[in-house]
Short mmCIF file of C-alpha atoms in Angstrom, two decimals:
data_model
loop_
_atom_site.label_atom_id
_atom_site.label_comp_id
_atom_site.label_asym_id
_atom_site.label_seq_id
_atom_site.Cartn_x
_atom_site.Cartn_y
_atom_site.Cartn_z
CA MET A 1 6.04 14.54 43.51
CA PRO A 2 4.42 16.85 41.11
CA ARG A 3 5.32 20.53 40.97
CA ARG A 4 2.45 22.94 42.10
CA VAL A 5 0.75 25.27 39.68
CA THR A 6 1.09 28.74 40.85
CA TRP A 7 -0.53 31.79 39.27
CA GLY A 8 2.80 32.73 37.60
CA ARG A 9 3.21 29.45 36.04
CA LEU A 10 -0.51 29.58 34.76
CA ALA A 11 0.13 32.97 33.36
CA LEU A 12 3.40 32.15 31.07
CA ALA A 13 1.15 29.49 29.77
CA VAL A 14 -1.81 31.70 28.90
CA ILE A 15 1.25 34.22 27.60
CA ALA A 16 2.15 31.34 25.29
CA VAL A 17 -1.34 30.64 24.15
CA LEU A 18 -1.98 34.30 23.38
CA LEU A 19 1.70 34.68 21.30
CA TYR A 20 0.32 31.45 19.36
CA CYS A 21 -2.82 32.89 18.34
CA ILE A 22 -2.08 36.55 17.24
CA PRO A 23 -0.09 36.25 13.97
CA GLN A 24 1.44 39.93 14.33
CA PHE A 25 4.09 38.34 16.67
CA ALA A 26 7.31 37.44 14.43
CA ILE A 27 7.51 33.86 15.64
CA THR A 28 6.24 30.64 13.64
CA ARG A 29 4.00 28.39 15.09
CA ASP A 30 6.57 25.60 14.95
CA ALA A 31 8.94 27.51 16.95
CA LEU A 32 6.37 28.49 19.48
CA ASN A 33 5.25 25.00 19.91
CA SER A 34 9.34 24.11 20.40
CA ILE A 35 9.51 26.79 23.02
CA ILE A 36 6.37 25.88 24.89
CA THR A 37 7.39 22.26 24.78
CA ASN A 38 11.09 22.64 25.96
CA ARG A 39 10.47 25.57 28.35
CA VAL A 40 7.12 26.38 29.61
CA LYS A 41 6.85 22.44 30.52
CA GLN A 42 9.83 22.92 32.97
CA PHE A 43 7.42 25.16 35.08
CA ILE A 44 3.84 23.50 34.43
CA PRO A 45 3.04 20.04 34.77
CA PHE A 46 1.06 19.64 31.63
CA ASP A 47 -0.80 16.35 33.09
CA GLY A 48 -4.28 18.14 33.30
CA VAL A 49 -3.28 21.59 32.85
CA SER A 50 -2.33 21.42 29.23
CA GLU A 51 -5.79 19.68 28.62
CA SER A 52 -7.67 22.75 30.13
CA LEU A 53 -5.65 24.95 28.08
CA GLY A 54 -6.00 23.15 24.69
CA LEU A 55 -2.23 22.34 24.71
CA SER A 56 -2.61 18.80 24.65
CA GLY A 57 -0.82 18.51 21.36
CA TRP A 58 2.12 20.45 22.80
CA ALA A 59 2.73 18.09 25.60
CA GLY A 60 3.12 15.17 23.35
CA SER A 61 3.17 14.20 19.73
CA SER A 62 0.94 16.17 17.43
CA VAL A 63 0.41 13.27 15.05
CA ALA A 64 -2.63 10.96 15.23
CA LYS A 65 -2.38 7.74 16.81
CA ASN A 66 -1.39 5.26 14.36
CA PRO A 67 -4.57 3.67 13.67
CA CYS A 68 -3.43 0.71 11.11
CA ASP A 69 -4.34 -2.77 12.27
CA ALA A 70 -1.48 -5.21 12.94
CA THR A 71 -3.47 -8.25 11.74
CA LEU A 72 -4.66 -6.32 8.72
CA SER A 73 -1.47 -5.67 7.50
CA ALA A 74 -0.33 -8.79 8.17
CA TRP A 75 -2.90 -10.32 5.63
CA ILE A 76 -2.26 -7.12 3.19
CA GLU A 77 1.33 -8.11 3.21
CA ASP A 78 0.54 -11.48 2.46
CA GLU A 79 -2.18 -10.82 -0.34
CA ALA A 80 0.28 -8.40 -1.83
CA ALA A 81 2.78 -10.97 -2.46
CA LEU A 82 0.29 -13.21 -4.08
CA SER A 83 -0.92 -10.04 -5.87
CA TRP A 84 2.79 -9.59 -7.20
CA LYS A 85 2.94 -13.18 -8.12
CA LYS A 86 -0.25 -13.41 -10.33
CA ILE A 87 1.11 -10.29 -12.21
CA SER A 88 4.04 -12.20 -12.96
CA GLU A 89 2.39 -15.12 -14.14
CA GLN A 90 -0.11 -13.17 -16.14
CA THR A 91 2.62 -11.35 -18.09
CA GLY A 92 4.26 -12.88 -21.37
CA PRO A 93 4.68 -16.47 -22.44
CA ALA A 94 3.86 -17.77 -19.20
CA ALA A 95 0.46 -16.54 -19.47
CA GLY A 96 0.02 -17.69 -23.13
CA ALA A 97 1.17 -14.19 -24.54
CA LEU A 98 3.96 -12.54 -26.50
CA GLU A 99 6.59 -10.95 -24.75
CA GLY A 100 5.67 -8.07 -22.89
CA PHE A 101 2.11 -8.46 -22.98
CA VAL A 102 -0.16 -8.55 -20.04
CA ILE A 103 -3.30 -10.64 -20.32
CA ALA A 104 -6.53 -9.09 -18.59
CA SER A 105 -7.59 -12.72 -17.37
CA PRO A 106 -6.72 -16.22 -17.89
CA SER A 107 -10.66 -16.64 -18.51
CA THR A 108 -11.66 -18.00 -21.63
CA LYS A 109 -15.35 -18.35 -21.29
CA ASP A 110 -18.26 -16.27 -19.20
CA PRO A 111 -16.48 -13.82 -19.76
CA ASP A 112 -13.35 -14.34 -22.36
CA TYR A 113 -10.71 -11.86 -21.04
CA LEU A 114 -7.80 -13.82 -22.71
CA TYR A 115 -6.82 -10.30 -24.39
CA THR A 116 -4.22 -7.85 -24.00
CA TRP A 117 -5.92 -4.23 -23.26
CA THR A 118 -3.80 -1.21 -23.68
CA ARG A 119 -5.36 0.25 -20.41
CA ASP A 120 -4.78 -2.70 -17.98
CA SER A 121 -1.37 -3.30 -19.55
CA ALA A 122 -0.15 0.06 -18.76
CA ILE A 123 -1.48 0.13 -15.11
CA VAL A 124 -0.36 -3.32 -14.22
CA THR A 125 2.96 -2.37 -15.58
CA SER A 126 3.24 0.68 -13.78
CA ALA A 127 3.39 -1.59 -10.58
CA ILE A 128 6.36 -3.40 -11.99
CA LEU A 129 7.83 0.26 -12.49
CA GLU A 130 6.89 0.98 -8.71
CA LYS A 131 8.56 -2.09 -7.48
CA LEU A 132 11.82 -1.03 -9.57
CA ILE A 133 11.85 2.34 -8.29
CA ARG A 134 11.14 1.51 -4.57
CA THR A 135 13.73 -1.61 -4.40
CA GLY A 136 15.97 -1.13 -7.03
CA ASP A 137 15.77 -4.52 -8.39
CA THR A 138 17.18 -4.15 -11.59
CA ALA A 139 16.05 -7.63 -12.74
CA LEU A 140 12.65 -5.97 -13.08
CA GLU A 141 13.99 -3.67 -15.84
CA ALA A 142 13.75 -6.52 -18.41
CA SER A 143 10.16 -6.63 -18.08
CA LEU A 144 9.93 -2.60 -18.98
CA ARG A 145 11.99 -3.20 -21.54
CA LEU A 146 9.92 -6.05 -23.11
CA TYR A 147 6.64 -3.62 -22.34
CA ALA A 148 8.17 -1.22 -24.54
CA TYR A 149 9.34 -3.54 -27.25
CA SER A 150 5.77 -5.02 -27.23
CA GLN A 151 4.10 -1.82 -27.50
CA LYS A 152 5.66 -0.30 -30.19
CA SER A 153 5.10 -3.44 -32.18
CA LEU A 154 1.05 -3.08 -31.22
CA GLN A 155 1.23 0.79 -32.15
CA GLN A 156 2.32 -0.43 -35.86
CA VAL A 157 -0.79 -2.96 -36.04
CA CYS A 158 -3.62 -1.89 -38.18
CA ASN A 159 -7.18 -2.30 -36.65
CA PRO A 160 -10.37 -1.46 -36.88
CA SER A 161 -9.75 2.11 -35.24
CA GLY A 162 -7.23 2.61 -38.04
CA CYS A 163 -3.59 2.39 -39.41
CA PHE A 164 -0.63 4.23 -37.71
CA GLU A 165 0.30 5.72 -40.86
CA ASP A 166 -3.28 7.12 -40.88
CA GLY A 167 -2.95 9.96 -38.66
CA MET A 168 -2.15 7.17 -36.04
CA HIS A 169 -5.99 6.61 -35.58
CA GLY A 170 -4.85 3.04 -34.53
CA LEU A 171 -3.47 3.87 -31.22
CA GLY A 172 -7.37 4.16 -29.86
CA GLU A 173 -7.95 0.80 -30.41
CA PRO A 174 -8.64 -0.71 -26.98
CA LYS A 175 -7.49 -4.36 -27.19
CA TYR A 176 -5.60 -6.86 -29.31
CA ASN A 177 -5.34 -10.76 -29.16
CA VAL A 178 -2.27 -12.38 -27.10
CA ASP A 179 -0.60 -13.18 -30.36
CA GLY A 180 -0.05 -9.29 -30.93
CA THR A 181 -2.87 -9.48 -33.99
CA ALA A 182 -5.79 -7.02 -34.27
CA PHE A 183 -9.35 -7.88 -32.63
CA THR A 184 -11.62 -7.29 -35.11
CA GLY A 185 -15.04 -7.68 -33.37
CA PRO A 186 -17.45 -5.34 -32.24
CA TRP A 187 -16.36 -3.22 -29.66
CA GLY A 188 -16.46 0.01 -28.11
CA ARG A 189 -13.73 2.10 -29.87
CA PRO A 190 -12.00 4.55 -29.87
CA GLN A 191 -10.78 4.49 -26.53
CA ARG A 192 -8.17 7.60 -25.96
CA ASP A 193 -6.80 7.10 -22.47
CA GLY A 194 -5.00 3.93 -23.39
CA PRO A 195 -2.14 5.83 -25.25
CA ALA A 196 -2.02 8.20 -22.41
CA LEU A 197 -1.73 5.49 -19.41
CA ARG A 198 1.27 3.82 -21.73
CA ALA A 199 2.76 7.05 -21.80
CA ILE A 200 2.58 7.66 -18.27
CA THR A 201 4.14 4.31 -17.28
CA LEU A 202 6.95 4.47 -20.12
CA ILE A 203 7.98 8.46 -19.01
CA GLY A 204 8.05 6.81 -15.57
CA PHE A 205 10.72 4.15 -16.73
CA ALA A 206 12.46 6.85 -18.96
CA ASP A 207 12.68 9.20 -16.02
CA TYR A 208 14.59 6.35 -14.08
CA LEU A 209 16.85 5.49 -16.86
CA LEU A 210 17.79 9.24 -17.23
CA GLU A 211 18.31 9.60 -13.93
CA ARG A 212 20.86 6.62 -13.61
CA GLY A 213 22.28 8.38 -16.51
CA THR A 214 24.78 5.76 -18.12
CA PRO A 215 25.58 6.06 -21.74
CA GLN A 216 23.45 2.62 -22.45
CA ASP A 217 20.51 4.01 -20.15
CA ILE A 218 20.45 7.38 -22.19
CA ALA A 219 20.95 5.48 -25.57
CA PHE A 220 18.10 3.56 -25.00
CA VAL A 221 15.68 6.14 -23.92
CA LYS A 222 16.57 8.04 -27.25
CA SER A 223 16.45 5.16 -29.56
CA HIS A 224 13.38 3.11 -28.00
CA LEU A 225 11.45 4.90 -26.05
CA TYR A 226 11.73 9.05 -27.01
CA ALA A 227 12.94 10.24 -30.13
CA SER A 228 12.34 13.91 -31.43
CA THR A 229 11.73 12.91 -34.95
CA LEU A 230 8.73 13.25 -36.51
CA PRO A 231 6.62 11.24 -38.12
CA ALA A 232 7.28 9.63 -34.63
CA ASP A 233 8.83 6.53 -34.64
CA SER A 234 9.26 6.03 -30.73
CA VAL A 235 7.03 4.66 -28.21
CA ILE A 236 6.30 7.41 -26.12
CA LYS A 237 6.75 10.16 -28.72
CA ALA A 238 3.90 8.31 -30.57
CA ASP A 239 1.49 8.02 -27.76
CA LEU A 240 2.01 11.62 -26.85
CA GLU A 241 1.42 13.00 -30.16
CA TYR A 242 -1.75 11.25 -30.34
CA VAL A 243 -2.76 12.49 -27.19
CA ALA A 244 -1.80 16.01 -28.07
CA ARG A 245 -3.74 16.05 -31.09
CA TYR A 246 -6.96 13.74 -30.20
CA TRP A 247 -7.64 14.29 -26.35
CA LYS A 248 -10.69 16.85 -27.78
CA GLU A 249 -12.53 14.22 -29.69
CA HIS A 250 -15.02 12.01 -28.45
CA SER A 251 -14.08 8.53 -26.67
CA PHE A 252 -15.49 5.61 -25.14
CA ASP A 253 -15.09 5.51 -21.18
CA LEU A 254 -12.55 3.17 -19.37
CA TRP A 255 -15.78 0.84 -19.05
CA GLU A 256 -16.04 0.85 -22.87
CA GLU A 257 -19.89 1.73 -22.68
CA ILE A 258 -20.32 5.50 -23.22
CA ASP A 259 -18.91 7.28 -26.16
CA GLY A 260 -18.53 11.04 -25.27
CA HIS A 261 -15.94 13.07 -22.94
CA HIS A 262 -14.81 11.39 -19.54
CA PHE A 263 -12.73 12.72 -16.35
CA PHE A 264 -10.60 9.69 -16.64
CA THR A 265 -9.77 10.13 -19.79
CA TYR A 266 -8.87 13.93 -19.68
CA ILE A 267 -7.06 13.53 -16.53
CA ALA A 268 -4.77 10.63 -17.74
CA SER A 269 -4.21 13.06 -20.84
CA LEU A 270 -3.07 16.03 -18.28
CA ALA A 271 -0.77 13.55 -16.71
CA ALA A 272 0.82 12.32 -19.98
CA LEU A 273 1.38 15.46 -21.68
CA SER A 274 2.59 17.41 -18.54
CA ARG A 275 5.19 14.61 -17.93
CA GLY A 276 5.51 14.32 -21.57
CA ALA A 277 6.80 18.04 -21.52
CA THR A 278 9.42 17.84 -18.95
CA LEU A 279 10.80 14.63 -20.64
CA ALA A 280 10.57 16.79 -24.09
CA THR A 281 12.61 19.60 -22.64
CA LYS A 282 15.09 16.94 -20.88
CA LEU A 283 15.87 15.43 -24.34
CA ASP A 284 16.16 18.76 -25.97
CA ASP A 285 12.73 18.64 -27.87
CA SER A 286 11.73 22.35 -26.89
CA HIS A 287 8.98 22.72 -29.57
CA ALA A 288 7.33 19.26 -28.60
CA ALA A 289 7.25 20.65 -24.89
CA GLN A 290 5.78 23.71 -25.57
CA PHE A 291 3.19 21.90 -27.64
CA TYR A 292 2.68 19.36 -24.74
CA THR A 293 2.12 22.11 -22.50
CA THR A 294 -0.03 24.36 -24.49
CA GLN A 295 -2.42 21.18 -24.60
CA ALA A 296 -2.18 20.23 -21.20
CA LEU A 297 -3.18 23.47 -20.02
CA GLN A 298 -6.41 23.49 -22.23
CA ILE A 299 -7.21 19.96 -20.75
CA GLU A 300 -6.55 21.43 -17.11
CA ALA A 301 -9.24 24.07 -17.77
CA GLU A 302 -11.57 21.72 -19.41
CA LEU A 303 -11.45 19.38 -16.25
CA HIS A 304 -13.13 22.07 -14.30
CA SER A 305 -16.12 21.25 -16.61
CA PHE A 306 -16.66 17.95 -14.86
CA VAL A 307 -17.30 19.80 -11.30
CA SER A 308 -21.07 19.82 -10.20
CA PRO A 309 -21.81 23.44 -9.58
CA GLU A 310 -24.30 22.41 -6.72
CA ASP A 311 -22.02 20.44 -4.63
CA GLY A 312 -18.30 20.54 -5.88
CA VAL A 313 -18.41 16.83 -6.67
CA ILE A 314 -16.54 15.36 -9.80
CA LEU A 315 -18.61 13.69 -12.49
CA GLY A 316 -17.28 10.73 -14.47
CA TYR A 317 -18.45 12.37 -17.28
CA LYS A 318 -20.34 15.18 -18.74
CA GLU A 319 -24.22 15.56 -19.09
CA PRO A 320 -24.37 12.19 -17.31
CA LYS A 321 -28.37 12.41 -17.02
CA GLN A 322 -28.22 11.77 -20.67
CA PHE A 323 -27.35 8.21 -19.98
CA ASN A 324 -29.58 8.00 -17.08
CA ARG A 325 -26.63 8.23 -14.53
CA THR A 326 -25.92 10.47 -11.60
CA GLY A 327 -22.08 10.57 -13.00
CA LEU A 328 -20.91 9.14 -9.66
CA ASP A 329 -18.67 6.72 -10.94
CA ALA A 330 -14.86 5.11 -9.85
CA ALA A 331 -13.50 6.68 -12.87
CA VAL A 332 -13.15 9.51 -10.56
CA PRO A 333 -10.82 7.84 -7.90
CA LEU A 334 -9.14 6.01 -10.33
CA GLY A 335 -8.30 9.20 -12.20
CA VAL A 336 -6.95 10.86 -9.27
CA LEU A 337 -4.45 7.78 -8.72
CA ILE A 338 -3.52 7.62 -12.44
CA SER A 339 -3.13 11.66 -12.32
CA GLY A 340 -0.44 11.49 -9.67
CA SER A 341 -1.57 14.44 -8.22
CA GLY A 342 -0.51 15.09 -4.57
CA GLY A 343 -1.87 16.93 -1.78
CA ALA A 344 -4.89 19.23 -1.38
CA ASP A 345 -4.55 20.83 -4.69
CA LYS A 346 -6.50 20.85 -7.88
CA TRP A 347 -7.03 17.27 -8.39
CA GLY A 348 -5.05 15.80 -5.46
CA PRO A 349 -6.10 13.28 -2.98
CA ALA A 350 -7.03 15.49 -0.31
CA SER A 351 -8.44 18.29 -2.53
CA ASP A 352 -12.02 19.28 -1.45
CA HIS A 353 -13.59 18.11 -4.63
CA VAL A 354 -12.17 14.85 -4.47
CA LEU A 355 -13.00 14.36 -0.82
CA ALA A 356 -16.65 15.71 -1.65
CA THR A 357 -16.58 12.97 -4.62
CA LEU A 358 -15.49 9.93 -2.67
CA LYS A 359 -18.04 10.61 0.11
CA ALA A 360 -20.86 11.02 -2.48
CA TYR A 361 -19.61 7.86 -4.59
CA VAL A 362 -19.29 5.55 -1.78
CA ASP A 363 -22.51 6.86 -0.23
CA SER A 364 -24.35 6.14 -3.60
CA PHE A 365 -23.58 2.11 -2.66
CA ARG A 366 -25.05 1.81 0.68
CA GLU A 367 -28.05 0.60 0.24
CA GLU A 368 -27.68 -0.64 -3.62
CA TYR A 369 -26.04 -3.98 -2.59
CA LYS A 370 -27.15 -6.40 -0.08
CA ILE A 371 -23.96 -7.34 1.39
CA ASN A 372 -23.46 -3.64 2.49
CA GLY A 373 -26.14 -3.76 4.80
CA GLY A 374 -27.46 -0.51 4.41
CA GLU A 375 -24.27 0.60 6.60
CA ARG A 376 -24.92 4.37 6.93
CA GLN A 377 -21.03 5.39 7.88
CA LEU A 378 -18.29 3.07 7.79
CA ALA A 379 -16.75 1.46 4.49
CA VAL A 380 -18.71 -0.87 2.29
CA ALA A 381 -18.26 -2.49 -1.20
CA THR A 382 -18.50 -0.19 -4.12
CA GLY A 383 -18.68 -0.62 -7.78
CA ARG A 384 -18.27 1.05 -11.22
CA TYR A 385 -21.51 3.02 -10.81
CA ALA A 386 -24.63 2.56 -8.81
CA GLU A 387 -26.96 2.40 -12.49
CA ASP A 388 -24.46 -0.62 -13.55
CA VAL A 389 -26.14 -3.60 -15.30
CA TYR A 390 -22.86 -5.62 -16.30
CA ASP A 391 -22.64 -8.64 -14.19
CA GLY A 392 -19.32 -9.98 -15.42
CA ILE A 393 -20.94 -12.29 -17.93
CA GLY A 394 -23.64 -10.33 -19.53
CA ILE A 395 -26.54 -7.69 -18.82
CA SER A 396 -28.73 -7.98 -16.01
CA ILE A 397 -27.39 -6.07 -13.10
CA GLY A 398 -24.06 -4.57 -11.64
CA ASN A 399 -21.87 -5.79 -8.69
CA PRO A 400 -18.87 -4.45 -6.77
CA TRP A 401 -15.58 -5.10 -7.99
CA TYR A 402 -12.50 -5.41 -6.21
CA LEU A 403 -10.42 -3.00 -7.72
CA THR A 404 -13.01 -0.08 -7.21
CA THR A 405 -13.36 -0.90 -3.53
CA LEU A 406 -9.52 -0.70 -3.03
CA SER A 407 -9.78 2.83 -4.97
CA VAL A 408 -11.32 4.56 -2.57
CA SER A 409 -8.86 3.22 0.40
CA HIS A 410 -5.75 3.93 -2.11
CA VAL A 411 -6.86 7.32 -2.51
CA ILE A 412 -7.38 8.07 1.26
CA ALA A 413 -3.97 6.82 1.80
CA ARG A 414 -2.37 8.97 -0.30
CA ALA A 415 -4.27 11.95 1.59
CA LEU A 416 -3.35 10.71 4.89
CA GLN A 417 0.38 11.18 3.93
CA TYR A 418 -0.28 14.31 3.01
CA TYR A 419 -2.06 15.66 6.41
CA THR A 420 0.42 13.55 8.45
CA SER A 421 3.52 14.04 6.95
CA ASN A 422 3.22 17.92 6.16
CA GLN A 423 0.97 18.25 9.45
CA ALA A 424 -1.48 20.10 7.25
CA PRO A 425 -4.39 21.93 8.85
CA ILE A 426 -8.13 21.09 7.66
CA TRP A 427 -10.05 23.96 6.62
CA ILE A 428 -13.63 23.16 6.37
CA ASN A 429 -15.76 24.50 3.78
CA HIS A 430 -18.91 24.15 2.09
CA ILE A 431 -17.52 21.40 -0.30
CA ASN A 432 -15.61 19.24 1.97
CA LYS A 433 -17.82 19.51 5.23
CA PRO A 434 -19.96 16.64 4.34
CA PHE A 435 -17.01 14.43 4.03
CA TRP A 436 -15.20 15.55 7.28
CA ALA A 437 -18.95 16.08 9.16
CA GLN A 438 -19.17 11.87 8.83
CA PHE A 439 -16.14 11.88 11.38
CA ASP A 440 -17.41 14.95 13.54
CA LYS A 441 -20.59 15.90 13.60
CA LYS A 442 -19.48 19.11 15.79
CA ILE A 443 -17.44 20.52 12.49
CA HIS A 444 -18.70 23.93 11.03
CA LEU A 445 -18.09 26.19 8.09
CA GLY A 446 -14.90 28.68 8.21
CA GLU A 447 -13.30 26.21 11.09
CA VAL A 448 -9.34 25.68 10.61
CA LEU A 449 -8.05 22.46 12.45
CA THR A 450 -4.21 22.23 12.94
CA HIS A 451 -2.25 19.33 13.88
CA HIS A 452 -1.91 21.09 17.48
CA ASP A 453 -5.44 20.31 18.06
CA LYS A 454 -7.39 17.23 19.29
CA ARG A 455 -9.66 17.21 16.97
CA TRP A 456 -7.29 17.28 14.06
CA ARG A 457 -5.82 14.14 15.42
CA HIS A 458 -9.21 12.94 15.71
CA LEU A 459 -10.27 13.23 12.34
CA ILE A 460 -7.05 12.01 10.81
CA SER A 461 -7.72 8.70 12.99
CA GLU A 462 -10.87 8.41 11.95
CA LEU A 463 -9.93 8.64 8.11
CA ALA A 464 -7.47 6.16 8.60
CA ARG A 465 -10.05 3.70 10.04
CA TRP A 466 -12.49 4.43 7.43
CA SER A 467 -10.18 3.78 4.73
CA GLU A 468 -9.10 0.37 6.62
CA GLY A 469 -12.49 -0.54 6.30
CA PHE A 470 -12.19 -1.08 2.76
CA TRP A 471 -9.56 -3.23 2.87
CA GLN A 472 -11.22 -5.30 5.03
CA VAL A 473 -14.25 -5.61 2.70
CA VAL A 474 -12.05 -6.79 0.32
CA GLN A 475 -10.39 -9.56 2.91
CA LYS A 476 -14.04 -10.64 3.54
CA TYR A 477 -14.93 -11.15 0.03
CA GLN A 478 -11.83 -12.28 -1.37
CA GLY A 479 -11.92 -15.78 -3.03
CA ILE A 480 -10.25 -19.03 -2.04
CA ASN A 481 -6.72 -18.75 -1.42
CA GLY A 482 -6.45 -14.88 -2.01
CA GLN A 483 -7.74 -15.01 -5.13
CA LEU A 484 -8.96 -11.86 -6.84
CA ASP A 485 -11.63 -11.67 -9.57
CA GLU A 486 -13.30 -8.93 -11.23
CA GLN A 487 -16.61 -8.24 -9.36
CA ILE A 488 -18.07 -9.69 -5.93
CA ASN A 489 -21.75 -10.95 -6.07
CA ARG A 490 -24.07 -8.03 -4.90
CA ASP A 491 -26.20 -10.50 -2.78
CA THR A 492 -23.93 -13.64 -1.85
CA GLY A 493 -20.54 -11.84 -1.48
CA HIS A 494 -18.91 -14.39 -3.69
CA PRO A 495 -16.36 -13.91 -6.28
CA GLN A 496 -17.55 -13.22 -9.57
CA GLY A 497 -16.92 -12.53 -13.51
CA ALA A 498 -13.50 -12.47 -15.04
CA LYS A 499 -11.32 -14.83 -12.81
CA ASN A 500 -7.94 -13.64 -11.15
CA LEU A 501 -8.14 -10.06 -12.88
CA THR A 502 -4.78 -9.17 -13.27
CA TRP A 503 -5.79 -5.38 -12.88
CA SER A 504 -7.09 -6.85 -9.51
CA TYR A 505 -3.92 -7.61 -8.51
CA ALA A 506 -2.24 -4.48 -9.41
CA ALA A 507 -4.84 -2.49 -7.70
CA PHE A 508 -4.05 -4.21 -4.38
CA TYR A 509 -0.27 -4.58 -4.92
CA LEU A 510 -0.03 -0.33 -5.62
CA ALA A 511 -2.65 0.38 -2.93
CA SER A 512 -0.82 -1.63 -0.59
CA LEU A 513 2.15 0.04 -1.00
CA ASP A 514 0.87 3.59 -0.24
CA ARG A 515 -1.22 1.96 2.43
CA ALA A 516 2.51 1.15 4.32
CA ASP A 517 3.38 4.81 3.54
CA ALA A 518 0.69 6.16 5.32
CA CYS A 519 0.96 3.83 8.17
CA SER A 520 4.59 4.91 8.50
CA SER A 521 3.60 8.22 8.58
CA PHE A 522 1.88 8.29 11.52
CA ASN A 523 5.37 7.15 13.40
#
């Protein structure tokens, strides 16, 4: 039989609420939460009364209900396994390439993608590194070592961008033949994100080896990955010197179309130099560490120039109107992922500017593609940018891509980890309000929702469901037997463009890991 609610018991609950709300009291909200849960509940049957007092979060869990769909999870697990298989098959001799080389796609006609791109290779190899770190499967170390050897050899290849001996200009070359020779055809060059991405991946491997710290590991790092000598004769050192020297110069973007200054290239450069400075410090290369830090700080300051002063949205490139574009581009969420930034600060996945950008970016495709059906709120297929004209073979009209659609759910998965693991409050301001308002029309400027608030739990659950929707889009339009090509036809939903795009599989695999972490964080 439930205990009767007396005025005394009700008063005790009201006092607890007042203590919670008055900041002058020297008691933390977490501590008060514990007191209320363990003490007040002895006197008050929280069923019903707690809800009327707004204490429903104190009566039970303060974490949003796990919205991760079990059936979808099973498919993602299977597709992630296939993605890993494809990554393995499309690397090295198994793919008709030299050891350590990653092919972009086995497709040789309409389009011919049987090349090794510096960008794609670094991102794909980062998936191998992530599995190594998470599982401790030391057999994967061979793939990282072969990648390091192969990239060092490519750095020495003279190509249309230049030679290593001539100011290292050749490092800006975007792609090579799979036999390690230079590709000499016309192309958008230089592309300065490649060396930065390669440095990020190999710095991660160097950190892994240094943390294990065997004499052999340390010797390998110092002899093959990062040696302090100049001119640079180690793969990471060369890339960092290139990035530090040339990040201010013009470059083609990651889509190989616009020669200018790009958010993706800048944030990749920032991540490379910041992590490179830390590595240099570990290896007693103090002058280099200072140089890289100085350049990183300059890039950090410059990144703010990509933020629109009107709505706080991050643009993919400067002055997009000169290219007849809005600047809403998948390069931004992809750059956020590459940066490794966390939480709600600066360029983190839960930052106001990133959340505002995600909404604007997704909305730009709602009526662009027939397969999206004009959906006004739920997840939709997304492409590189709405004005795209590359159809996967030639120039006509652009389509959604698998990896760009996945980038939205991937960023959100990291944001969810931040909110649920840290029980971080949601602060509503003029930049992020449009994003959160799509899940709760009643939110208003200046509102602060804490994890004790049922509306906080509602927002987090709706955010997770929104993220799940992008996975469902990929599931709906996957190829036969789970094949992931480059694009999805905007009208029919059929796969299109380069077959079995390795970057698509790497994007899926990496996103699946963060989704699993996000789902676990709800528990």
